[in-house]
Each structure stands twice: as C-alpha cells, then as structure tokens.
Amino acid sequence: MLNKVRSIIPLLSYSSHKGNCGKVGVIGGSLEYTGAPYFSAMTALRLGADLSHIFCSKDAGTSIKTYSPDLIVHPVLENSDNFNEKEFDVNLIVNKIEKWFPSLHVLIIGPGLGRTEQTFSTISLLIEKAKESNLPIIIDADGLFLISKKPELIMNYNKAILTPNVIEFSRLVKSVQCDNDILSLSQKMGVGIIQKGKKDLICNGETVIECRVRNSPRRCGGQGDLTSGAIGLFYSWALNSIKLGESVEDRIPEAILIAGFAGCSITRHCNQAAFIKHKRSMVANDMIQEIGQVFDNLFPDTYELLEDDDDESNKSSFNNNNNNQSKI
C-alpha cells in the first residue's frame, strides 16, 4: 500500500507554483477548542500542502492566528453563548465560507467545532453547499456528532470520508441502525469510513484494509486532528492522480483506501517518533514536529530534478529516483 501512496504524491519541482500541491480548508475552532483546527491544518501544511485555510468562530480567530502565520484564518462562524440571535444570519456566514470552495481541493469539517445550535445550522448548510460544489469532504470530531443526529446530510455522498473513534462509531451505528462493523456502516451510509482504534480500519464500502503501524501508548489530545489533516491532503492527492482513461468517480474507491492508510500511517509513525523523544510528556505539537522527517523516511524520492541551464546549482539539490509521480 505504501507504493500506492508514493505514486500519488505530487513531485516538488522548480516549475511548480503555489497551489500545485494542494489547498486545504478546515472548518472548526471555537472558544474552548482552538488547538484542534490548528493541528489539522498545520499537519496538511507540514505534509506538503501549499495553503491551509481555517474557518473558525470569531472567538477563536485571534488565538489561532497567533499559533502560526502560515495559516489563513477566517473568523466567521458564530458559536458564542452570548451571540445576538436577532443579528445571526446563517446565509451570510455560509456565503462568506462558500465563496472559497472553488479555491479548495478538500474540506475538513469538525475539529474543535463546538456543538451549539447556530454552529450546527451553519454546518448543515455548508455540507449541502460543499456537495453541490463536488468537494471531497472529511468529517471528524464534532462534525461526526452532527452527522449522528442528521445522517441524511452526508448519506450516499461518495466523496465523503468519516473518521470516527470508538465512541463516535457507536453513535453512527445507532443512528443509522446497522450492524456494528465498518463494512455495514460504510455500505449503509454510502461513504468512506476510517475507524480509529488499536488498529485503524479503512473501508470504501467494498473493501476493508487495516493499518497496524506501531505507535505508542501515549494518547494525548489532538492526535485525531492530525489524522484528519493528513487524510484530507492525501485524499486530494489521490483524487487528482487520475490514470489514463479513468474518471474521478472511478478513482474514489481506491482514493479512500490510499488516503486512509496514508493518513493513519503518518500519524502513527509521528506518534512513535515523538514518544521516543518525550515519553510521557509528549503532546500533539511534538508529533507535528516529526512530520517532515517521517515523511522523508517513508517517501524519500518525491523531488524532481529539472534541467535548467541557467541554474546549475539546482541540479544537485533534490533526488529524482521516481519519475512516475503524479502532479495535481
């Protein structure tokens, strides 16, 4: 499976421009949970995305902006307990976010989102708009809580991937009333499922594969947010790696498996690497610092040498042992 993952990674080349390697949108972040969308969006950036947007609540925007100047932060959601209901215009908020959809390759919904009524009404409309835009969608965390209450929002949208943990998985099974296994849930909902646990299971409605990469016994908060960001980016890469004669629709089932395995593997490798250094004191941000080295260890040949007579120094900067990489 790692060879399939390697085949969808876009080459870094001197002819690339901003956006070639992916543009990711994360909808999440509230007064209490500012770290979650940061972890998701920053993971995508550290893996090689060119741009990461965060659409968060007004209460969370300033904090998230201070975490990194590399993120594009839009504090447009309204989920404060003290908001003015008379001034709440859900369509205005949706329009502010929807206008960015044509610029994105994938949308991740849920990290640190919160569960207020106004948030869920906004997200419900945004999911419908994302589906109309044919955007690939990853739903995690509080986004999954919304789906457990309103599964019809995402049912049979085959470009969607849900990433539940044990508790979230149980809620979804109860909501749609299916057998308590990943294949049954994926088939009943008509979406991809990645069930996180001691071993991660990835299902596209037809096939179930496992990710058993060793991690560590440390279970600090934020690891699922890293996973959602990684899966989102790899999913966009996989969907844009279309073979000759293949359509995007044809590509979706395998793209789900590739993205799920890649995202889970990267997270587990980063967990293990960070734990070796920090042991019990390891936190999610330590895992983010390991992404670059882990990626290079797993996929060392994802750079391109260009024949550029004007800049001889460029020719020895990167390896070029794999000429079959796809470009997005």
Short mmCIF file of C-alpha atoms in Angstrom, two decimals:
data_model
loop_
_atom_site.label_atom_id
_atom_site.label_comp_id
_atom_site.label_asym_id
_atom_site.label_seq_id
_atom_site.Cartn_x
_atom_site.Cartn_y
_atom_site.Cartn_z
CA MET A 1 0.00 0.00 0.00
CA LEU A 2 2.90 2.39 0.65
CA ASN A 3 3.86 2.10 -3.02
CA LYS A 4 0.36 3.24 -3.98
CA VAL A 5 0.66 6.14 -1.56
CA ARG A 6 4.02 7.08 -3.07
CA SER A 7 2.53 7.07 -6.56
CA ILE A 8 0.01 9.83 -5.73
CA ILE A 9 2.40 12.27 -4.04
CA PRO A 10 2.94 15.30 -6.30
CA LEU A 11 6.55 15.96 -7.15
CA LEU A 12 8.25 19.06 -5.84
CA SER A 13 9.76 20.72 -8.89
CA TYR A 14 11.19 24.07 -9.85
CA SER A 15 8.31 24.59 -12.28
CA SER A 16 5.64 24.22 -9.57
CA HIS A 17 3.56 27.15 -8.42
CA LYS A 18 1.53 27.83 -5.30
CA GLY A 19 -1.45 25.50 -5.22
CA ASN A 20 0.05 22.63 -7.23
CA CYS A 21 0.47 20.54 -4.08
CA GLY A 22 -2.94 21.13 -2.59
CA LYS A 23 -5.19 23.68 -0.91
CA VAL A 24 -6.98 22.51 2.22
CA GLY A 25 -9.91 24.01 4.11
CA VAL A 26 -10.67 23.22 7.75
CA ILE A 27 -13.99 24.24 9.29
CA GLY A 28 -13.66 24.18 13.07
CA GLY A 29 -12.40 26.03 16.10
CA SER A 30 -14.40 27.52 18.96
CA LEU A 31 -13.70 29.45 22.16
CA GLU A 32 -12.77 26.30 24.08
CA TYR A 33 -11.06 24.39 21.27
CA THR A 34 -8.58 26.47 19.29
CA GLY A 35 -5.88 23.83 19.01
CA ALA A 36 -7.85 21.21 17.07
CA PRO A 37 -8.22 23.09 13.75
CA TYR A 38 -4.62 24.27 14.04
CA PHE A 39 -3.37 20.68 14.38
CA SER A 40 -5.42 19.58 11.37
CA ALA A 41 -4.48 22.46 9.08
CA MET A 42 -0.81 22.52 10.13
CA THR A 43 -0.46 18.77 9.56
CA ALA A 44 -1.61 19.28 5.97
CA LEU A 45 0.91 22.10 5.53
CA ARG A 46 3.77 20.11 7.05
CA LEU A 47 2.99 17.19 4.74
CA GLY A 48 3.28 19.43 1.72
CA ALA A 49 0.03 21.31 1.12
CA ASP A 50 0.66 24.77 -0.27
CA LEU A 51 -2.20 26.52 1.53
CA SER A 52 -4.32 25.74 4.58
CA HIS A 53 -7.42 27.75 5.45
CA ILE A 54 -9.22 27.64 8.80
CA PHE A 55 -12.82 28.84 9.01
CA CYS A 56 -13.44 29.26 12.74
CA SER A 57 -15.57 31.12 15.24
CA LYS A 58 -14.98 34.77 15.95
CA ASP A 59 -13.95 33.81 19.49
CA ALA A 60 -11.19 31.51 18.22
CA GLY A 61 -9.71 33.56 15.39
CA THR A 62 -7.20 35.67 17.28
CA SER A 63 -5.78 32.71 19.20
CA ILE A 64 -5.37 30.56 16.08
CA LYS A 65 -3.71 33.43 14.18
CA THR A 66 -1.04 33.62 16.89
CA TYR A 67 -0.21 29.91 16.58
CA SER A 68 1.23 30.28 13.09
CA PRO A 69 1.45 32.98 10.42
CA ASP A 70 1.43 30.21 7.80
CA LEU A 71 -2.30 29.56 8.22
CA ILE A 72 -5.05 31.59 6.55
CA VAL A 73 -7.63 32.18 9.27
CA HIS A 74 -11.22 33.29 8.64
CA PRO A 75 -13.05 34.03 11.95
CA VAL A 76 -16.58 33.94 10.53
CA LEU A 77 -18.51 31.27 12.46
CA GLU A 78 -20.85 32.28 15.26
CA ASN A 79 -20.97 29.86 18.18
CA SER A 80 -20.70 32.02 21.27
CA ASP A 81 -23.27 31.53 24.00
CA ASN A 82 -23.62 35.32 24.11
CA PHE A 83 -24.39 35.90 20.45
CA ASN A 84 -27.22 38.19 19.38
CA GLU A 85 -29.87 35.92 17.86
CA LYS A 86 -31.51 38.81 16.02
CA GLU A 87 -28.25 39.56 14.23
CA PHE A 88 -27.45 35.91 13.41
CA ASP A 89 -27.63 35.47 9.63
CA VAL A 90 -26.74 31.90 8.72
CA ASN A 91 -26.88 32.56 4.99
CA LEU A 92 -24.41 35.43 5.28
CA ILE A 93 -21.96 33.21 7.18
CA VAL A 94 -22.36 30.38 4.68
CA ASN A 95 -21.75 32.76 1.78
CA LYS A 96 -18.52 34.00 3.38
CA ILE A 97 -17.19 30.45 3.51
CA GLU A 98 -18.74 29.02 0.34
CA LYS A 99 -17.03 31.62 -1.85
CA TRP A 100 -13.72 29.90 -1.04
CA PHE A 101 -14.86 26.43 -2.15
CA PRO A 102 -13.66 26.82 -5.77
CA SER A 103 -10.17 27.50 -4.39
CA LEU A 104 -10.02 24.33 -2.26
CA HIS A 105 -9.13 20.73 -3.10
CA VAL A 106 -10.63 19.21 0.07
CA LEU A 107 -12.75 20.29 3.03
CA ILE A 108 -12.25 19.00 6.58
CA ILE A 109 -15.20 19.60 8.90
CA GLY A 110 -15.29 19.20 12.67
CA PRO A 111 -12.01 19.75 14.58
CA GLY A 112 -12.86 21.88 17.64
CA LEU A 113 -16.13 22.92 16.03
CA GLY A 114 -18.36 23.04 19.11
CA ARG A 115 -21.95 21.89 19.34
CA THR A 116 -24.10 24.99 19.60
CA GLU A 117 -27.35 25.18 17.69
CA GLN A 118 -26.17 28.04 15.49
CA THR A 119 -22.97 26.17 14.63
CA PHE A 120 -24.81 23.04 13.55
CA SER A 121 -27.33 25.01 11.49
CA THR A 122 -24.42 26.68 9.68
CA ILE A 123 -22.53 23.43 9.13
CA SER A 124 -25.64 21.69 7.81
CA LEU A 125 -25.95 24.29 5.08
CA LEU A 126 -22.22 24.24 4.36
CA ILE A 127 -22.27 20.48 3.84
CA GLU A 128 -25.05 20.89 1.29
CA LYS A 129 -23.08 23.63 -0.48
CA ALA A 130 -19.89 21.52 -0.46
CA LYS A 131 -21.78 18.63 -2.01
CA GLU A 132 -23.14 20.95 -4.72
CA SER A 133 -19.54 22.01 -5.38
CA ASN A 134 -18.49 18.34 -5.59
CA LEU A 135 -15.82 18.93 -2.93
CA PRO A 136 -14.21 15.94 -1.20
CA ILE A 137 -15.23 16.10 2.47
CA ILE A 138 -13.60 14.68 5.61
CA ILE A 139 -15.82 14.76 8.71
CA ASP A 140 -14.34 14.34 12.18
CA ALA A 141 -14.94 15.18 15.84
CA ASP A 142 -17.96 17.46 16.45
CA GLY A 143 -18.84 17.16 12.78
CA LEU A 144 -19.50 13.48 13.43
CA PHE A 145 -21.76 14.37 16.35
CA LEU A 146 -23.87 16.41 13.92
CA ILE A 147 -23.93 13.54 11.42
CA SER A 148 -25.06 11.12 14.14
CA LYS A 149 -28.05 13.42 14.67
CA LYS A 150 -28.67 14.10 10.96
CA PRO A 151 -27.10 11.27 8.92
CA GLU A 152 -29.09 12.28 5.86
CA LEU A 153 -26.76 15.25 5.46
CA ILE A 154 -23.99 13.03 4.13
CA MET A 155 -25.71 9.77 3.15
CA ASN A 156 -24.62 8.46 -0.26
CA TYR A 157 -22.21 11.31 -0.94
CA ASN A 158 -19.43 9.05 -2.17
CA LYS A 159 -16.72 11.71 -1.90
CA ALA A 160 -17.16 11.87 1.88
CA ILE A 161 -14.97 10.13 4.46
CA LEU A 162 -15.99 9.88 8.12
CA THR A 163 -13.23 9.31 10.70
CA PRO A 164 -14.87 8.11 13.94
CA ASN A 165 -13.19 6.88 17.10
CA VAL A 166 -14.82 4.11 19.15
CA ILE A 167 -17.49 6.29 20.76
CA GLU A 168 -18.27 8.20 17.56
CA PHE A 169 -18.51 4.93 15.64
CA SER A 170 -21.08 3.59 18.11
CA ARG A 171 -23.18 6.75 17.75
CA LEU A 172 -23.22 6.43 13.96
CA VAL A 173 -24.16 2.73 14.07
CA LYS A 174 -27.02 3.51 16.44
CA SER A 175 -28.15 6.43 14.30
CA VAL A 176 -28.43 4.52 11.02
CA GLN A 177 -29.34 1.17 12.67
CA CYS A 178 -26.85 -1.14 11.02
CA ASP A 179 -24.60 -3.98 12.17
CA ASN A 180 -21.72 -2.95 14.41
CA ASP A 181 -18.94 -3.33 11.84
CA ILE A 182 -17.22 -0.92 9.49
CA LEU A 183 -18.33 -2.54 6.23
CA SER A 184 -22.00 -2.46 7.26
CA LEU A 185 -21.76 1.19 8.33
CA SER A 186 -19.95 2.23 5.15
CA GLN A 187 -22.48 0.46 2.94
CA LYS A 188 -25.47 1.77 4.88
CA MET A 189 -24.26 5.37 4.73
CA GLY A 190 -22.72 5.23 1.26
CA VAL A 191 -19.49 6.93 2.37
CA GLY A 192 -15.92 6.01 3.24
CA ILE A 193 -15.25 5.16 6.88
CA ILE A 194 -11.97 5.22 8.79
CA GLN A 195 -12.44 3.63 12.21
CA LYS A 196 -9.67 4.72 14.56
CA GLY A 197 -8.55 2.37 17.32
CA LYS A 198 -5.82 -0.01 18.43
CA LYS A 199 -5.67 -0.87 14.75
CA ASP A 200 -7.17 1.53 12.24
CA LEU A 201 -9.71 0.16 9.75
CA ILE A 202 -10.32 1.78 6.38
CA CYS A 203 -13.39 0.95 4.28
CA ASN A 204 -14.67 2.22 0.92
CA GLY A 205 -17.94 0.28 1.01
CA GLU A 206 -16.42 -2.72 -0.77
CA THR A 207 -13.04 -3.41 0.79
CA VAL A 208 -11.69 -3.18 4.34
CA ILE A 209 -7.98 -2.76 4.98
CA GLU A 210 -6.03 -2.36 8.22
CA CYS A 211 -3.29 -0.03 9.39
CA ARG A 212 -1.25 -1.73 12.10
CA VAL A 213 1.77 0.59 12.10
CA ARG A 214 3.19 0.64 15.59
CA ASN A 215 2.57 3.84 17.55
CA SER A 216 2.92 4.34 21.32
CA PRO A 217 0.85 4.01 24.48
CA ARG A 218 0.55 7.81 24.76
CA ARG A 219 -2.97 9.05 23.97
CA CYS A 220 -2.79 12.83 24.31
CA GLY A 221 -5.50 15.01 22.81
CA GLY A 222 -5.10 16.27 19.25
CA GLN A 223 -3.91 13.10 17.55
CA GLY A 224 -7.21 12.63 15.73
CA ASP A 225 -6.93 16.19 14.43
CA LEU A 226 -3.52 15.40 12.93
CA THR A 227 -5.07 12.33 11.30
CA SER A 228 -7.91 14.32 9.74
CA GLY A 229 -5.47 16.82 8.21
CA ALA A 230 -3.27 14.05 6.84
CA ILE A 231 -6.19 12.09 5.39
CA GLY A 232 -7.61 15.23 3.81
CA LEU A 233 -4.42 16.11 1.97
CA PHE A 234 -3.68 12.56 0.81
CA TYR A 235 -7.31 12.24 -0.35
CA SER A 236 -6.98 15.34 -2.52
CA TRP A 237 -3.73 13.99 -3.98
CA ALA A 238 -5.24 10.57 -4.67
CA LEU A 239 -8.31 12.02 -6.39
CA ASN A 240 -6.11 14.18 -8.59
CA SER A 241 -3.92 11.24 -9.63
CA ILE A 242 -6.21 10.02 -12.37
CA LYS A 243 -4.88 7.35 -14.68
CA LEU A 244 -5.38 7.44 -18.45
CA GLY A 245 -8.99 6.59 -19.27
CA GLU A 246 -10.08 6.82 -15.63
CA SER A 247 -12.72 9.22 -14.29
CA VAL A 248 -12.78 10.85 -10.87
CA GLU A 249 -15.76 8.66 -9.97
CA ASP A 250 -13.76 5.56 -10.88
CA ARG A 251 -10.91 6.82 -8.72
CA ILE A 252 -12.89 7.40 -5.49
CA PRO A 253 -12.91 3.84 -4.01
CA GLU A 254 -9.14 3.38 -4.25
CA ALA A 255 -8.52 7.01 -3.22
CA ILE A 256 -10.36 6.38 0.05
CA LEU A 257 -8.16 3.37 0.85
CA ILE A 258 -4.93 5.15 -0.10
CA ALA A 259 -5.77 8.32 1.84
CA GLY A 260 -6.95 6.42 4.88
CA PHE A 261 -3.89 4.21 5.04
CA ALA A 262 -1.51 7.11 4.41
CA GLY A 263 -3.09 9.40 7.00
CA CYS A 264 -3.24 6.73 9.69
CA SER A 265 0.31 5.55 8.96
CA ILE A 266 1.80 9.04 9.11
CA THR A 267 0.05 9.78 12.41
CA ARG A 268 1.20 6.52 13.96
CA HIS A 269 4.81 6.99 12.82
CA CYS A 270 4.82 10.55 14.20
CA ASN A 271 3.34 9.31 17.46
CA GLN A 272 6.09 6.74 17.83
CA ALA A 273 8.88 9.16 16.89
CA ALA A 274 7.65 11.83 19.32
CA PHE A 275 7.19 9.31 22.12
CA ILE A 276 10.77 8.09 21.77
CA LYS A 277 11.95 11.65 22.45
CA HIS A 278 9.42 12.84 25.02
CA LYS A 279 7.89 9.72 26.63
CA ARG A 280 5.05 10.60 28.99
CA SER A 281 5.37 14.35 28.37
CA MET A 282 4.63 14.01 24.64
CA VAL A 283 1.87 16.25 23.27
CA ALA A 284 0.31 16.62 19.82
CA ASN A 285 2.56 19.51 18.85
CA ASP A 286 5.57 17.24 19.35
CA MET A 287 4.08 14.93 16.73
CA ILE A 288 3.76 17.78 14.24
CA GLN A 289 7.48 18.48 14.60
CA GLU A 290 8.18 14.90 13.46
CA ILE A 291 6.15 15.09 10.23
CA GLY A 292 8.94 16.24 7.94
CA GLN A 293 11.41 13.54 8.95
CA VAL A 294 8.77 10.81 9.00
CA PHE A 295 7.59 11.79 5.51
CA ASP A 296 11.13 11.76 4.12
CA ASN A 297 11.81 8.37 5.73
CA LEU A 298 8.70 6.86 4.14
CA PHE A 299 8.79 8.68 0.78
CA PRO A 300 12.34 9.86 0.06
CA ASP A 301 12.05 10.07 -3.72
CA THR A 302 9.39 12.72 -4.22
CA TYR A 303 11.55 15.50 -5.63
CA GLU A 304 12.24 16.35 -9.23
CA LEU A 305 15.45 17.49 -10.89
CA LEU A 306 14.84 19.97 -13.66
CA GLU A 307 17.28 20.55 -16.47
CA ASP A 308 17.83 24.27 -16.03
CA ASP A 309 20.88 25.61 -17.85
CA ASP A 310 20.52 28.92 -16.06
CA ASP A 311 20.85 27.46 -12.59
CA GLU A 312 23.29 24.58 -12.37
CA SER A 313 23.10 24.57 -8.56
CA ASN A 314 19.51 23.36 -8.69
CA LYS A 315 20.50 20.11 -10.36
CA SER A 316 22.04 18.58 -7.25
CA SER A 317 19.52 19.82 -4.71
CA PHE A 318 16.93 17.03 -4.89
CA ASN A 319 16.78 13.32 -5.59
CA ASN A 320 14.99 12.04 -8.67
CA ASN A 321 14.65 8.29 -8.29
CA ASN A 322 10.97 8.11 -9.15
CA ASN A 323 9.64 9.55 -12.39
CA ASN A 324 6.14 8.18 -12.01
CA GLN A 325 4.86 10.73 -9.50
CA SER A 326 1.60 12.49 -10.32
CA LYS A 327 1.05 16.21 -10.41
CA ILE A 328 -2.01 17.98 -9.05
#
